[in-house]
Short mmCIF file of C-alpha atoms in Angstrom, two decimals:
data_model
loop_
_atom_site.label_atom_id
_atom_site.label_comp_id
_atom_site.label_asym_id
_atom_site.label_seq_id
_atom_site.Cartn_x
_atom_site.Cartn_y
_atom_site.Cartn_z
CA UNK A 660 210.96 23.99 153.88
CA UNK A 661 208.99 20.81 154.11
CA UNK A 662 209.10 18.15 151.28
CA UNK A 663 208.88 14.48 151.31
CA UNK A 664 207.77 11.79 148.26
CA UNK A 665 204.12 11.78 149.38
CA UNK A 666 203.99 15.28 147.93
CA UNK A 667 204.98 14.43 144.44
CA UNK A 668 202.52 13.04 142.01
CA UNK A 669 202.74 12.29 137.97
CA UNK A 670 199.87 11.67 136.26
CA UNK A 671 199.33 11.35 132.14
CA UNK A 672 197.02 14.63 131.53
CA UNK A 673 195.08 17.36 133.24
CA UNK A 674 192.04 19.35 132.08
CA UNK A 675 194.05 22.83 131.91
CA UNK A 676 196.62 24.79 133.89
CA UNK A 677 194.37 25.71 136.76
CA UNK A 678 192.93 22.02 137.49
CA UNK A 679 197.39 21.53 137.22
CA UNK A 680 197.97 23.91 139.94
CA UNK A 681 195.13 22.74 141.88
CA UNK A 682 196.73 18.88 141.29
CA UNK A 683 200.23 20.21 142.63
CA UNK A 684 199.22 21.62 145.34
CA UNK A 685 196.53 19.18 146.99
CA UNK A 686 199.31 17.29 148.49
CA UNK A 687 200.23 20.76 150.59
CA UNK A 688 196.09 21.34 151.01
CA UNK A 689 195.87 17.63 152.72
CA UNK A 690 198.89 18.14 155.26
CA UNK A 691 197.03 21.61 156.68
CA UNK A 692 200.56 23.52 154.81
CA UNK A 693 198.14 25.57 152.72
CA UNK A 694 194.77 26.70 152.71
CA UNK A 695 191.52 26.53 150.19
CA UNK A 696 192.08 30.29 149.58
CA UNK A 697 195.79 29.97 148.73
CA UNK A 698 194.89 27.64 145.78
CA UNK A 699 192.39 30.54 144.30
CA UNK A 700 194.95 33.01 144.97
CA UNK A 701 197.67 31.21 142.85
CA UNK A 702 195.24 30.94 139.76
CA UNK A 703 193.62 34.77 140.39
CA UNK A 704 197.76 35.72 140.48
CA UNK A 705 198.28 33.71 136.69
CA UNK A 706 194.58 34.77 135.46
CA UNK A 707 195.68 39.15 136.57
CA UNK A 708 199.33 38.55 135.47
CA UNK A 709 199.55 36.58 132.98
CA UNK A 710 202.01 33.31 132.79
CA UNK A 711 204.69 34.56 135.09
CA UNK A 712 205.18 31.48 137.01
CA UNK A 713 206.15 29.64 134.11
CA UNK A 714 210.27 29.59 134.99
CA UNK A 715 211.76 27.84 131.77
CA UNK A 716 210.44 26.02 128.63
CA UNK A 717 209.39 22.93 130.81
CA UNK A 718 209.01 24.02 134.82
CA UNK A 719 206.29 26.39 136.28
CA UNK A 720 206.09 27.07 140.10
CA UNK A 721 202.70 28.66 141.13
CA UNK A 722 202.38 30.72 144.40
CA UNK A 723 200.75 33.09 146.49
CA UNK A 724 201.76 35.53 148.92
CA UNK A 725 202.18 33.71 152.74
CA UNK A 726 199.21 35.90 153.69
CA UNK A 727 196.91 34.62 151.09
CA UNK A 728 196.83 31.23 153.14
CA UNK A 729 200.13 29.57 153.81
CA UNK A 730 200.55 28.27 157.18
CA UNK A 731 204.12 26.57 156.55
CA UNK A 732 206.85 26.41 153.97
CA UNK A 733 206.71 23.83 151.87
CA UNK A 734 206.90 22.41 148.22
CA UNK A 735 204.96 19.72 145.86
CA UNK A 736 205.31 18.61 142.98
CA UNK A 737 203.30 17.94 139.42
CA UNK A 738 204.87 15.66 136.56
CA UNK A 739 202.46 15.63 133.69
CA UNK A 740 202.96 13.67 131.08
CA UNK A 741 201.34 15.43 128.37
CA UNK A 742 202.41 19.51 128.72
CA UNK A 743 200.19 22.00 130.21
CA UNK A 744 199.61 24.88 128.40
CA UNK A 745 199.73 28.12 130.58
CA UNK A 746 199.71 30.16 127.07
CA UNK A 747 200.50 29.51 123.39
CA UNK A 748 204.24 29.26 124.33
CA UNK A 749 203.94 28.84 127.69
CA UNK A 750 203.65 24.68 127.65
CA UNK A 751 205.52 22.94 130.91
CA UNK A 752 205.42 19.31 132.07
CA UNK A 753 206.50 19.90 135.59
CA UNK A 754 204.53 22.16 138.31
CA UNK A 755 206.20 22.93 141.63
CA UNK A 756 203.83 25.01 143.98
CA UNK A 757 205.06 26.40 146.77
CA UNK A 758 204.00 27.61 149.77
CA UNK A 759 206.08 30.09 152.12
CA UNK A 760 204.92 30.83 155.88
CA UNK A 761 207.26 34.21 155.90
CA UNK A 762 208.76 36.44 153.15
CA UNK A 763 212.25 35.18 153.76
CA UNK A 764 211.06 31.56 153.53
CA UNK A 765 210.09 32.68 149.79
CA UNK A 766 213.11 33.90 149.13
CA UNK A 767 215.04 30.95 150.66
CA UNK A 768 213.40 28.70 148.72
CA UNK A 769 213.36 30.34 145.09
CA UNK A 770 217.12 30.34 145.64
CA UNK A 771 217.12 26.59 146.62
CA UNK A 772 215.30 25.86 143.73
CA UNK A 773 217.13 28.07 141.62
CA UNK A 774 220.10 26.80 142.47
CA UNK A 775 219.27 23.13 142.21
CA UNK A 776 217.90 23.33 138.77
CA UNK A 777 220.22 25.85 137.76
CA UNK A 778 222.76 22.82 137.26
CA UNK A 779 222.16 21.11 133.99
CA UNK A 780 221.96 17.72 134.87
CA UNK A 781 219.67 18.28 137.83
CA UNK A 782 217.01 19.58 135.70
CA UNK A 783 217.51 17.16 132.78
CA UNK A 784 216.71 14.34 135.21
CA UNK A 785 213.93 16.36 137.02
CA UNK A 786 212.13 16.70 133.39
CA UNK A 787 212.71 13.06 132.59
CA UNK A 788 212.09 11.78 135.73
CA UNK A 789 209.85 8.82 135.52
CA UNK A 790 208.60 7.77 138.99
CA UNK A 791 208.75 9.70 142.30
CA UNK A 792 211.80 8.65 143.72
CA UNK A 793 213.78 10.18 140.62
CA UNK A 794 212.18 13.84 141.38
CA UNK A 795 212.47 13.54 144.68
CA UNK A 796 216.06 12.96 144.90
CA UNK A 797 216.38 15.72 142.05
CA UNK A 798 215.19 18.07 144.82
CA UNK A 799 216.94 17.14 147.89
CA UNK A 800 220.39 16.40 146.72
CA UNK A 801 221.88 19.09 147.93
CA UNK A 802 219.68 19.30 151.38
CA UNK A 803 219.60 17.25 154.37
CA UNK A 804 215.53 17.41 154.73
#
């Protein structure tokens, strides 16, 4: 899985959650990881399933099927500073998209991330992270990307 600090951005406010998971995953769009069509096919997935991809009161990681556009594994990352609504309870301040080349890459990397923020103080710091050197080391601590 690829990841390095020029694929993190924070920013103060978006429009909605579809210009957010546009936002998170430019960064992966720019470096040739993803294409135009994955980026539709993560907000067609939320808009015909509803808010799925929203993993706890604060995270959401949008996605789309390696198929649908993908042409390497990798992750970026959205810090918003005012919460994105994805529904009425649904509100999250931190978007991870990923991208996965191969089924098993998917896997692998829920688990990583999982994992990661399934430790307490990883994801306090991750959702109070204030610059991009604090989420980035958040998410490779326990790597050696």
């Amino acid at each position: 899985m690829k990841f390095s600090k020029d694929y993190i951005n924070i920013v103060n406010s978006v429009k909605d959650w579809k210009e957010a998971i546009i936002m998170a995953s430019d960064p992966l769009l720019k470096d040739n990881i993803i294409l135009k069509n994955y980026q539709s096919k993560m907000i067609k997935n939320v808009e015909k399933l509803g808010p799925y991809i929203v993993l706890s009161k604060d995270i959401a990681m949008p996605h789309a099927r390696p198929d649908d556009g993908a042409t390497q594994s990798a992750i970026s990352v959205l810090k918003v500073d005012k919460r994105v609504s994805f529904a009425p309870d649904k509100n999250v301040s931190i978007i991870i998209a990923l991208a996965c080349s191969s089924d098993d890459d998917h896997i692998n990397t829920l688990q990583y991330i999982s994992t990661v923020l399934s430790n307490s103080e990883n994801y306090n710091k991750l959702i109070n992270a204030n610059d991009i050197n604090e989420i980035y080391e958040v998410l490779v601590r326990k790597t050696n990307y």
